[in-house]
Amino acid sequence: MLALVLVLASACSSGAHGRDASGRRAPKAAQVAENAKRGDADWRIVRRNLGSEHEIEGYADRVSVLPGEPFRLFVSTTSSGFSAQAFRMGWYGGAQARRVWRSGLNPGVRQAGAHVDKATRTVSAPWRPSLTVSTSGWPAGSYLVMLTATSGARRYVPVTLRSPSAAGRVVVLNATTTWQAYNMWGGFDLYKGPSGGEGDRASAVSFDRPYDGNGAGKFMVYEQPAIALAEKLGVPLAYATDNDLHADPGLLKGARGLLTLGHDEYWSSTMRRRATQARDQGVNIAFLGANAVNRHIRFAATPLGSNRLVVCYKDAAADPMARTDPSETTQDWRLPPEPRPESDIIGIQYMCFPAEGAFTVARPDFWLFRGTGVRAGTRFPGVIGPEADALNRAGPTPATLEIVASSPITCGDRRAVAHASYYTTGEGAGVFATGTMRWVCAMRGPACGHGVTEAGRRFVTQVSRTLIRAMAEGPLGRVHPSRPNYKLGADQE
């Protein structure tokens, strides 16, 4: 009888850490096994490899695909040929990426210039496809496809292989709508146009074009360090994008948590509703940035497919939707005609740009700070910035909100106080918000710049490590209920 019990116990254990009843590798075991593979340190593009502005550049016809689904690359180059290789981002013993695929040499073609829609100033690159990429055998994750011209010039194309299921996993959300909002390829983004001001900015931006700079959008600064850490921990992860959260009603079904990273500003109504519903069903959420869920957007289709156009007029009166459905006009979420401040899901909300300051501990006994050695008033220089969040006194504010950091900062030419917060729900979900856009960057320590120290790196990394591991275990509020004190937070200012 004892032997039978031991056999059954072993079988149950293998379901959590080995293989499930169908013989598939269980989530945690799969994550550990993937990162045990040999990495490839040559995935980084340094400045000297960029070449001239249009020497090589490209984009994919899908923001994300399921493992095994193909996608097409659209590439333009002034060289006679190019090759491509795909890197999955992770830990991999510190290499932080693994090459999963490489192409042969493809003929180079200089494709047409940017096309600009006169009505919305939307930029697109109506190019011919250069090659089709099979993802057979690729595991889910965040990928950078590196394009290399025969001249040696290089650019990235980001692609996410979204997970078929989030059940039992922490979902890593790539902030693709925000990457696109700040993409100046072709001369227009949602902030400015050729004049350099807002007067000629775009009111809609398309994924049918390359990203500017090295091609990776905001991924490298605001997401990659956090992904490396999460993969290193070996917890079960799932991957998705903002576009997927909007398009897939079952995306968060059975998830343990939702991890939004350093800058996740542009959310549709559907994205927000699905994240809120998940929270209300006990799914944990962590906002490792600031200025999240600040801009209300709509999705629309492009010639390459649905949800490849991000619409944001930033002014209800200018948005044609005002005449038919005012609830879907695209201004800041907190503004009329139907104000819905983001603090009701985050706990705090966007307050300041440009922000600079030290992350300052208010509650040293907060469960995420335990073991870090902090005391009340401990400061970590440079960790607050360049945007910051704070308590929304006008509400809506969760009744269980706990202010855990209260940081004096400079906000342009004035003084202000930024906050970090935590709250729990009756269903057990825990929601943590760092209140600073520099949290993920600070995982790099002094390499982040802005005065971030090695002590700051250790603190941010340890807090994030504790958070992600705890999120993966289940509803945070059942083990770590918040201790409401947000009125105290107001008094501290």
Short mmCIF file of C-alpha atoms in Angstrom, two decimals:
data_model
loop_
_atom_site.label_atom_id
_atom_site.label_comp_id
_atom_site.label_asym_id
_atom_site.label_seq_id
_atom_site.Cartn_x
_atom_site.Cartn_y
_atom_site.Cartn_z
CA MET A 1 0.00 0.00 0.00
CA LEU A 2 2.83 2.40 0.88
CA ALA A 3 4.52 1.65 -2.44
CA LEU A 4 1.29 2.48 -4.29
CA VAL A 5 1.06 5.83 -2.46
CA LEU A 6 4.63 6.64 -3.40
CA VAL A 7 3.99 5.80 -7.04
CA LEU A 8 0.88 8.00 -7.11
CA ALA A 9 2.77 10.82 -5.43
CA SER A 10 5.53 10.53 -8.01
CA ALA A 11 2.98 10.67 -10.83
CA CYS A 12 1.37 13.78 -9.36
CA SER A 13 4.77 15.40 -8.96
CA SER A 14 5.68 14.74 -12.58
CA GLY A 15 2.53 16.58 -13.61
CA ALA A 16 3.85 19.74 -11.97
CA HIS A 17 7.48 19.48 -12.93
CA GLY A 18 7.87 16.79 -15.60
CA ARG A 19 5.16 15.84 -18.06
CA ASP A 20 1.39 16.15 -17.91
CA ALA A 21 -1.11 13.32 -18.36
CA SER A 22 -0.88 13.58 -22.15
CA GLY A 23 2.89 13.20 -22.07
CA ARG A 24 3.62 16.85 -22.89
CA ARG A 25 6.30 18.60 -20.91
CA ALA A 26 4.72 20.54 -18.03
CA PRO A 27 5.08 24.36 -18.09
CA LYS A 28 7.81 24.79 -15.49
CA ALA A 29 9.89 21.91 -16.81
CA ALA A 30 9.60 23.29 -20.35
CA GLN A 31 10.79 26.74 -19.27
CA VAL A 32 13.78 25.32 -17.41
CA ALA A 33 14.69 22.96 -20.23
CA GLU A 34 14.55 25.73 -22.83
CA ASN A 35 16.88 28.01 -20.89
CA ALA A 36 19.29 25.15 -20.23
CA LYS A 37 20.07 25.17 -23.95
CA ARG A 38 23.17 26.90 -25.22
CA GLY A 39 22.66 30.58 -25.96
CA ASP A 40 24.14 32.78 -28.67
CA ALA A 41 25.82 35.97 -27.48
CA ASP A 42 26.06 37.48 -30.97
CA TRP A 43 22.40 38.55 -31.05
CA ARG A 44 23.09 42.20 -30.21
CA ILE A 45 23.27 44.91 -32.86
CA VAL A 46 25.75 47.61 -31.89
CA ARG A 47 25.64 51.12 -33.30
CA ARG A 48 28.48 50.60 -35.76
CA ASN A 49 26.49 47.75 -37.39
CA LEU A 50 23.44 49.86 -38.24
CA GLY A 51 24.83 51.26 -41.47
CA SER A 52 23.00 54.12 -43.18
CA GLU A 53 19.32 54.86 -42.54
CA HIS A 54 17.82 52.67 -45.28
CA GLU A 55 20.72 50.27 -45.89
CA ILE A 56 18.53 47.45 -44.61
CA GLU A 57 15.16 47.44 -42.88
CA GLY A 58 12.07 45.27 -42.69
CA TYR A 59 8.86 44.24 -41.00
CA ALA A 60 6.70 41.15 -40.55
CA ASP A 61 3.14 40.69 -41.76
CA ARG A 62 2.14 39.34 -38.34
CA VAL A 63 2.69 40.95 -34.95
CA SER A 64 2.44 37.47 -33.44
CA VAL A 65 1.91 33.91 -34.59
CA LEU A 66 1.31 30.61 -32.85
CA PRO A 67 4.28 28.21 -32.79
CA GLY A 68 4.39 26.44 -36.12
CA GLU A 69 2.56 29.18 -38.03
CA PRO A 70 4.53 31.00 -40.76
CA PHE A 71 4.99 34.71 -41.21
CA ARG A 72 6.33 36.78 -44.09
CA LEU A 73 9.20 39.24 -43.97
CA PHE A 74 9.14 42.39 -46.08
CA VAL A 75 12.71 43.61 -46.51
CA SER A 76 14.26 46.56 -48.31
CA THR A 77 18.01 46.96 -48.75
CA THR A 78 20.45 48.89 -50.88
CA SER A 79 22.77 45.85 -50.87
CA SER A 80 22.77 43.04 -53.40
CA GLY A 81 21.57 40.53 -50.85
CA PHE A 82 20.65 39.83 -47.23
CA SER A 83 20.25 37.00 -44.75
CA ALA A 84 18.08 36.63 -41.66
CA GLN A 85 18.34 34.81 -38.37
CA ALA A 86 15.84 34.53 -35.51
CA PHE A 87 16.76 34.78 -31.84
CA ARG A 88 14.48 33.77 -28.99
CA MET A 89 14.97 36.10 -26.03
CA GLY A 90 15.50 34.49 -22.62
CA TRP A 91 18.29 33.74 -20.14
CA TYR A 92 20.37 30.92 -21.62
CA GLY A 93 23.14 31.00 -19.06
CA GLY A 94 23.56 34.74 -19.40
CA ALA A 95 23.73 34.90 -23.21
CA GLN A 96 20.08 36.09 -23.07
CA ALA A 97 19.14 34.76 -26.51
CA ARG A 98 19.19 31.56 -28.55
CA ARG A 99 19.36 31.36 -32.33
CA VAL A 100 16.57 29.11 -33.56
CA TRP A 101 16.74 29.71 -37.32
CA ARG A 102 18.79 31.24 -40.07
CA SER A 103 18.11 31.76 -43.76
CA GLY A 104 20.34 31.46 -46.73
CA LEU A 105 21.33 34.44 -48.85
CA ASN A 106 18.36 36.23 -50.39
CA PRO A 107 18.45 38.73 -53.26
CA GLY A 108 18.40 42.35 -52.11
CA VAL A 109 15.79 44.78 -53.41
CA ARG A 110 15.41 48.48 -52.68
CA GLN A 111 11.65 48.74 -52.17
CA ALA A 112 9.39 51.78 -52.52
CA GLY A 113 9.56 54.67 -50.09
CA ALA A 114 7.05 55.40 -47.35
CA HIS A 115 3.43 56.01 -48.30
CA VAL A 116 1.57 58.62 -46.21
CA ASP A 117 -2.22 58.73 -45.99
CA LYS A 118 -3.25 62.37 -46.37
CA ALA A 119 -6.24 62.16 -44.01
CA THR A 120 -4.64 60.45 -41.01
CA ARG A 121 -0.92 60.85 -41.85
CA THR A 122 -0.59 57.10 -41.42
CA VAL A 123 2.72 55.80 -42.77
CA SER A 124 2.90 52.42 -44.48
CA ALA A 125 5.48 50.54 -46.54
CA PRO A 126 3.53 48.85 -49.37
CA TRP A 127 6.30 46.39 -50.20
CA ARG A 128 6.48 43.00 -51.79
CA PRO A 129 7.22 40.07 -49.48
CA SER A 130 10.84 38.92 -49.46
CA LEU A 131 10.60 35.48 -47.82
CA THR A 132 8.30 33.30 -45.75
CA VAL A 133 9.60 32.07 -42.39
CA SER A 134 8.45 28.77 -40.92
CA THR A 135 8.33 28.67 -37.12
CA SER A 136 8.15 24.90 -36.91
CA GLY A 137 9.90 23.81 -33.73
CA TRP A 138 10.15 27.30 -32.27
CA PRO A 139 8.93 27.60 -28.67
CA ALA A 140 6.66 30.45 -27.62
CA GLY A 141 8.50 33.61 -26.67
CA SER A 142 9.67 37.07 -27.71
CA TYR A 143 11.85 36.97 -30.82
CA LEU A 144 14.14 39.33 -32.65
CA VAL A 145 14.76 38.53 -36.30
CA MET A 146 18.11 40.01 -37.31
CA LEU A 147 18.43 41.16 -40.92
CA THR A 148 22.00 41.38 -42.23
CA ALA A 149 22.81 43.00 -45.57
CA THR A 150 25.79 41.80 -47.59
CA SER A 151 27.30 45.20 -46.74
CA GLY A 152 27.24 44.20 -43.07
CA ALA A 153 24.42 46.57 -42.03
CA ARG A 154 21.89 45.10 -39.60
CA ARG A 155 18.37 45.75 -38.28
CA TYR A 156 15.87 43.86 -36.12
CA VAL A 157 12.30 42.79 -36.80
CA PRO A 158 10.43 41.87 -33.60
CA VAL A 159 7.95 38.97 -33.69
CA THR A 160 6.15 37.25 -30.82
CA LEU A 161 5.33 33.55 -30.83
CA ARG A 162 2.27 33.64 -28.63
CA SER A 163 1.50 30.74 -26.32
CA PRO A 164 -1.36 28.42 -27.28
CA SER A 165 -2.53 28.48 -23.64
CA ALA A 166 -1.88 30.66 -20.61
CA ALA A 167 -3.26 28.12 -18.14
CA GLY A 168 -1.05 27.92 -15.05
CA ARG A 169 1.34 30.53 -16.41
CA VAL A 170 2.36 34.15 -15.98
CA VAL A 171 1.62 36.00 -19.22
CA VAL A 172 4.39 38.30 -20.47
CA LEU A 173 2.71 41.05 -22.49
CA ASN A 174 4.74 42.74 -25.23
CA ALA A 175 3.59 46.39 -25.45
CA THR A 176 3.30 46.41 -29.23
CA THR A 177 0.79 49.27 -29.46
CA THR A 178 3.15 51.55 -27.55
CA TRP A 179 6.11 50.49 -29.70
CA GLN A 180 4.12 51.55 -32.73
CA ALA A 181 2.84 54.81 -31.20
CA TYR A 182 6.43 56.08 -30.89
CA ASN A 183 7.64 54.70 -34.24
CA MET A 184 8.91 57.58 -36.40
CA TRP A 185 9.73 55.46 -39.47
CA GLY A 186 8.51 57.44 -42.48
CA GLY A 187 8.37 60.73 -40.57
CA PHE A 188 5.16 60.42 -38.51
CA ASP A 189 4.13 58.88 -35.20
CA LEU A 190 1.35 59.66 -32.72
CA TYR A 191 3.41 62.53 -31.25
CA LYS A 192 4.90 64.48 -34.11
CA GLY A 193 5.39 64.86 -37.82
CA PRO A 194 8.06 66.44 -40.01
CA SER A 195 7.60 69.82 -38.28
CA GLY A 196 8.77 68.28 -35.01
CA GLY A 197 5.55 69.31 -33.27
CA GLU A 198 2.10 67.86 -32.68
CA GLY A 199 0.42 69.95 -35.37
CA ASP A 200 1.16 67.44 -38.10
CA ARG A 201 1.34 64.20 -36.12
CA ALA A 202 -0.46 61.05 -37.23
CA SER A 203 -3.86 60.09 -35.83
CA ALA A 204 -3.33 56.43 -36.73
CA VAL A 205 -0.18 54.33 -37.02
CA SER A 206 0.34 51.11 -38.95
CA PHE A 207 2.25 47.90 -38.30
CA ASP A 208 2.79 47.69 -42.07
CA ARG A 209 6.19 49.37 -41.81
CA PRO A 210 9.58 48.86 -40.12
CA TYR A 211 10.41 50.31 -36.72
CA ASP A 212 12.86 53.19 -36.65
CA GLY A 213 16.33 53.06 -35.06
CA ASN A 214 17.67 49.53 -34.80
CA GLY A 215 14.23 48.09 -35.60
CA ALA A 216 13.43 46.74 -32.14
CA GLY A 217 11.10 49.55 -31.07
CA LYS A 218 11.06 50.03 -27.29
CA PHE A 219 11.66 46.35 -26.60
CA MET A 220 15.32 46.56 -25.64
CA VAL A 221 15.00 49.23 -22.93
CA TYR A 222 11.58 48.47 -21.47
CA GLU A 223 11.13 44.71 -21.86
CA GLN A 224 14.22 42.61 -22.61
CA PRO A 225 15.86 42.81 -19.12
CA ALA A 226 12.61 41.74 -17.42
CA ILE A 227 12.14 38.85 -19.84
CA ALA A 228 15.69 37.65 -19.19
CA LEU A 229 14.98 37.69 -15.44
CA ALA A 230 11.63 35.91 -15.72
CA GLU A 231 13.11 33.21 -17.95
CA LYS A 232 16.05 32.77 -15.57
CA LEU A 233 13.64 32.07 -12.71
CA GLY A 234 12.19 29.09 -14.54
CA VAL A 235 8.57 29.88 -13.68
CA PRO A 236 5.90 28.87 -16.22
CA LEU A 237 5.51 31.75 -18.69
CA ALA A 238 3.20 32.50 -21.59
CA TYR A 239 3.77 35.17 -24.25
CA ALA A 240 1.32 37.54 -25.93
CA THR A 241 1.09 41.06 -27.32
CA ASP A 242 -1.27 43.98 -26.84
CA ASN A 243 -2.79 43.01 -30.19
CA ASP A 244 -3.49 39.50 -28.87
CA LEU A 245 -5.06 40.76 -25.64
CA HIS A 246 -7.46 42.74 -27.83
CA ALA A 247 -8.17 39.95 -30.33
CA ASP A 248 -8.33 36.78 -28.22
CA PRO A 249 -11.17 36.55 -25.65
CA GLY A 250 -9.61 33.44 -24.11
CA LEU A 251 -6.08 34.77 -23.84
CA LEU A 252 -5.98 34.99 -20.02
CA LYS A 253 -8.09 31.91 -19.32
CA GLY A 254 -6.52 30.00 -16.45
CA ALA A 255 -3.53 32.37 -16.22
CA ARG A 256 -1.76 32.91 -12.91
CA GLY A 257 -0.72 36.46 -13.72
CA LEU A 258 -0.33 39.21 -16.29
CA LEU A 259 3.02 40.97 -16.48
CA THR A 260 3.05 44.34 -18.25
CA LEU A 261 6.51 45.78 -18.60
CA GLY A 262 8.21 49.17 -18.71
CA HIS A 263 5.97 51.19 -21.05
CA ASP A 264 2.50 49.89 -21.92
CA GLU A 265 0.58 53.13 -22.53
CA TYR A 266 -1.89 52.46 -25.37
CA TRP A 267 -4.90 50.24 -24.53
CA SER A 268 -8.16 49.56 -26.29
CA SER A 269 -11.47 49.15 -24.45
CA THR A 270 -11.32 45.42 -25.09
CA MET A 271 -7.79 45.11 -23.69
CA ARG A 272 -8.79 46.93 -20.54
CA ARG A 273 -12.02 44.98 -20.10
CA ARG A 274 -10.28 41.62 -20.47
CA ALA A 275 -7.50 42.50 -18.03
CA THR A 276 -10.06 43.76 -15.51
CA GLN A 277 -12.19 40.63 -15.88
CA ALA A 278 -9.13 38.46 -15.36
CA ARG A 279 -8.22 40.39 -12.22
CA ASP A 280 -11.78 39.93 -10.95
CA GLN A 281 -11.36 36.19 -11.43
CA GLY A 282 -8.19 36.09 -9.32
CA VAL A 283 -5.48 36.69 -11.95
CA ASN A 284 -2.57 38.73 -10.56
CA ILE A 285 -1.33 41.79 -12.46
CA ALA A 286 2.01 43.57 -12.21
CA PHE A 287 2.74 46.91 -13.86
CA LEU A 288 6.54 47.15 -14.01
CA GLY A 289 6.38 50.62 -15.55
CA ALA A 290 4.54 53.91 -15.40
CA ASN A 291 2.10 55.69 -17.70
CA ALA A 292 0.29 52.39 -18.40
CA VAL A 293 -3.28 52.31 -19.76
CA ASN A 294 -3.14 56.09 -20.25
CA ARG A 295 -4.18 56.42 -23.91
CA HIS A 296 -7.46 55.04 -25.23
CA ILE A 297 -7.09 53.50 -28.69
CA ARG A 298 -9.06 51.61 -31.29
CA PHE A 299 -7.79 48.93 -33.65
CA ALA A 300 -8.55 48.79 -37.36
CA ALA A 301 -7.43 46.69 -40.31
CA THR A 302 -4.75 47.32 -42.92
CA PRO A 303 -4.26 45.56 -46.28
CA LEU A 304 -2.19 42.94 -44.42
CA GLY A 305 -4.84 42.01 -41.87
CA SER A 306 -6.98 42.89 -38.88
CA ASN A 307 -5.78 44.86 -35.86
CA ARG A 308 -2.72 46.23 -37.64
CA LEU A 309 -3.76 49.88 -37.34
CA VAL A 310 -3.66 51.76 -34.01
CA VAL A 311 -6.08 54.70 -34.01
CA CYS A 312 -5.56 57.50 -31.47
CA TYR A 313 -6.71 61.05 -32.21
CA LYS A 314 -5.87 62.16 -28.62
CA ASP A 315 -8.81 64.56 -28.90
CA ALA A 316 -12.44 63.47 -28.63
CA ALA A 317 -13.65 66.39 -30.73
CA ALA A 318 -11.34 65.45 -33.60
CA ASP A 319 -12.28 61.77 -33.57
CA PRO A 320 -15.03 60.86 -36.08
CA MET A 321 -16.27 58.27 -33.56
CA ALA A 322 -17.62 61.13 -31.43
CA ARG A 323 -20.66 61.29 -33.69
CA THR A 324 -21.57 57.60 -33.36
CA ASP A 325 -20.06 56.16 -30.16
CA PRO A 326 -18.53 58.71 -27.75
CA SER A 327 -17.45 55.91 -25.41
CA GLU A 328 -14.94 54.83 -28.06
CA THR A 329 -13.34 58.18 -28.82
CA THR A 330 -9.56 58.11 -28.48
CA GLN A 331 -8.30 60.58 -25.90
CA ASP A 332 -6.67 59.91 -22.52
CA TRP A 333 -8.74 57.42 -20.56
CA ARG A 334 -9.31 59.93 -17.77
CA LEU A 335 -10.75 62.65 -20.03
CA PRO A 336 -14.32 63.36 -21.23
CA PRO A 337 -16.67 62.44 -22.80
CA GLU A 338 -16.65 59.34 -20.56
CA PRO A 339 -13.79 59.66 -18.04
CA ARG A 340 -12.47 56.30 -16.88
CA PRO A 341 -9.21 56.93 -15.00
CA GLU A 342 -6.76 54.05 -15.19
CA SER A 343 -6.26 54.03 -11.41
CA ASP A 344 -9.23 51.67 -11.06
CA ILE A 345 -7.11 48.84 -12.48
CA ILE A 346 -3.53 49.97 -11.75
CA GLY A 347 -4.13 51.44 -8.29
CA ILE A 348 -2.17 54.61 -9.08
CA GLN A 349 -1.95 56.49 -12.37
CA TYR A 350 0.26 58.60 -14.62
CA MET A 351 1.33 61.89 -13.03
CA CYS A 352 4.58 63.29 -14.40
CA PHE A 353 6.92 63.76 -17.34
CA PRO A 354 9.81 64.49 -17.18
CA ALA A 355 10.32 62.86 -13.81
CA GLU A 356 13.61 62.31 -12.01
CA GLY A 357 14.23 61.04 -8.51
CA ALA A 358 15.13 58.25 -6.12
CA PHE A 359 12.74 55.40 -5.41
CA THR A 360 12.04 55.92 -1.70
CA VAL A 361 10.70 53.14 0.52
CA ALA A 362 7.65 53.98 2.65
CA ARG A 363 6.79 50.52 4.00
CA PRO A 364 9.95 48.47 4.59
CA ASP A 365 7.89 45.54 5.92
CA PHE A 366 5.92 45.26 2.67
CA TRP A 367 6.16 41.61 1.67
CA LEU A 368 7.96 42.29 -1.63
CA PHE A 369 10.63 44.33 0.18
CA ARG A 370 11.43 41.69 2.80
CA GLY A 371 15.00 40.47 2.62
CA THR A 372 16.22 43.53 0.73
CA GLY A 373 17.57 45.24 3.85
CA VAL A 374 15.59 48.45 3.30
CA ARG A 375 14.31 50.78 5.98
CA ALA A 376 11.71 53.52 5.88
CA GLY A 377 13.27 56.27 3.77
CA THR A 378 15.83 54.07 1.99
CA ARG A 379 16.52 55.70 -1.39
CA PHE A 380 17.60 54.25 -4.72
CA PRO A 381 18.83 57.12 -6.94
CA GLY A 382 17.73 57.34 -10.56
CA VAL A 383 15.11 54.59 -10.38
CA ILE A 384 12.24 57.09 -10.78
CA GLY A 385 11.91 58.45 -14.31
CA PRO A 386 11.41 59.51 -17.04
CA GLU A 387 7.69 59.18 -16.29
CA ALA A 388 6.07 58.50 -12.93
CA ASP A 389 2.72 57.58 -11.38
CA ALA A 390 1.04 58.71 -8.18
CA LEU A 391 -2.08 58.29 -6.08
CA ASN A 392 -5.24 59.52 -7.80
CA ARG A 393 -7.02 61.42 -5.06
CA ALA A 394 -10.05 62.07 -7.22
CA GLY A 395 -10.53 58.34 -7.74
CA PRO A 396 -11.47 55.75 -8.64
CA THR A 397 -9.02 54.21 -6.19
CA PRO A 398 -9.25 50.59 -4.97
CA ALA A 399 -10.39 50.57 -1.36
CA THR A 400 -7.62 48.11 -0.46
CA LEU A 401 -4.81 50.21 -1.90
CA GLU A 402 -1.49 50.17 -0.05
CA ILE A 403 1.14 52.81 -0.81
CA VAL A 404 4.52 51.08 -0.43
CA ALA A 405 6.87 53.77 -1.76
CA SER A 406 6.54 57.53 -1.63
CA SER A 407 9.30 59.20 -3.63
CA PRO A 408 10.04 62.93 -3.74
CA ILE A 409 10.91 63.82 -7.35
CA THR A 410 11.40 66.73 -9.67
CA CYS A 411 8.68 66.94 -12.30
CA GLY A 412 10.01 69.34 -14.87
CA ASP A 413 10.51 72.55 -12.90
CA ARG A 414 8.36 71.59 -9.91
CA ARG A 415 8.48 69.20 -7.00
CA ALA A 416 6.15 66.23 -6.72
CA VAL A 417 5.80 62.83 -5.08
CA ALA A 418 5.61 59.54 -6.98
CA HIS A 419 4.11 56.39 -5.50
CA ALA A 420 4.35 52.62 -5.83
CA SER A 421 1.30 50.63 -4.80
CA TYR A 422 -0.26 47.24 -4.15
CA TYR A 423 -3.85 46.13 -3.67
CA THR A 424 -5.74 42.86 -3.45
CA THR A 425 -9.25 41.87 -4.42
CA GLY A 426 -11.94 39.72 -2.86
CA GLU A 427 -11.20 37.05 -5.45
CA GLY A 428 -7.57 36.96 -4.29
CA ALA A 429 -5.81 38.79 -7.10
CA GLY A 430 -2.89 41.02 -6.22
CA VAL A 431 -1.99 44.08 -8.31
CA PHE A 432 1.45 45.68 -7.93
CA ALA A 433 2.56 48.89 -9.65
CA THR A 434 6.11 50.25 -9.48
CA GLY A 435 5.06 53.80 -10.43
CA THR A 436 8.19 54.38 -12.52
CA MET A 437 9.04 53.76 -16.15
CA ARG A 438 12.69 53.08 -15.30
CA TRP A 439 12.11 49.94 -13.21
CA VAL A 440 13.00 47.48 -15.98
CA CYS A 441 15.96 49.53 -17.16
CA ALA A 442 17.23 49.64 -13.55
CA MET A 443 17.67 45.86 -13.74
CA ARG A 444 20.81 46.73 -15.73
CA GLY A 445 22.26 48.75 -12.84
CA PRO A 446 24.70 51.56 -13.71
CA ALA A 447 24.46 50.57 -17.39
CA CYS A 448 20.94 52.03 -17.31
CA GLY A 449 22.42 55.49 -16.67
CA HIS A 450 20.49 58.28 -14.90
CA GLY A 451 22.40 57.66 -11.68
CA VAL A 452 21.07 54.13 -11.12
CA THR A 453 23.44 52.31 -8.76
CA GLU A 454 24.40 48.70 -8.22
CA ALA A 455 22.36 48.80 -4.99
CA GLY A 456 19.38 49.93 -7.04
CA ARG A 457 19.88 47.05 -9.45
CA ARG A 458 19.97 44.53 -6.61
CA PHE A 459 16.82 45.96 -5.03
CA VAL A 460 14.76 46.12 -8.23
CA THR A 461 15.92 42.67 -9.30
CA GLN A 462 15.17 41.02 -5.94
CA VAL A 463 11.72 42.61 -5.69
CA SER A 464 10.92 41.54 -9.25
CA ARG A 465 12.19 38.03 -8.60
CA THR A 466 10.02 37.66 -5.50
CA LEU A 467 7.02 39.12 -7.34
CA ILE A 468 7.20 36.89 -10.42
CA ARG A 469 7.72 33.73 -8.39
CA ALA A 470 4.79 34.56 -6.12
CA MET A 471 2.53 35.45 -9.07
CA ALA A 472 3.25 32.04 -10.56
CA GLU A 473 2.08 30.29 -7.39
CA GLY A 474 -1.48 31.66 -7.51
CA PRO A 475 -3.61 34.58 -6.27
CA LEU A 476 -1.33 36.85 -4.26
CA GLY A 477 -4.08 38.16 -2.01
CA ARG A 478 -4.64 34.79 -0.40
CA VAL A 479 -1.11 34.80 1.00
CA HIS A 480 -0.27 38.51 0.98
CA PRO A 481 -3.40 40.62 1.53
CA SER A 482 -2.79 44.33 1.15
CA ARG A 483 -2.88 46.66 4.14
CA PRO A 484 -4.79 49.76 3.04
CA ASN A 485 -3.03 53.03 3.87
CA TYR A 486 -3.49 55.31 0.87
CA LYS A 487 -4.73 58.17 3.06
CA LEU A 488 -1.40 57.97 4.87
CA GLY A 489 0.26 58.19 1.48
CA ALA A 490 -1.60 61.45 0.83
CA ASP A 491 -0.46 62.84 4.19
CA GLN A 492 3.16 62.14 3.31
CA GLU A 493 3.03 64.75 0.59
#
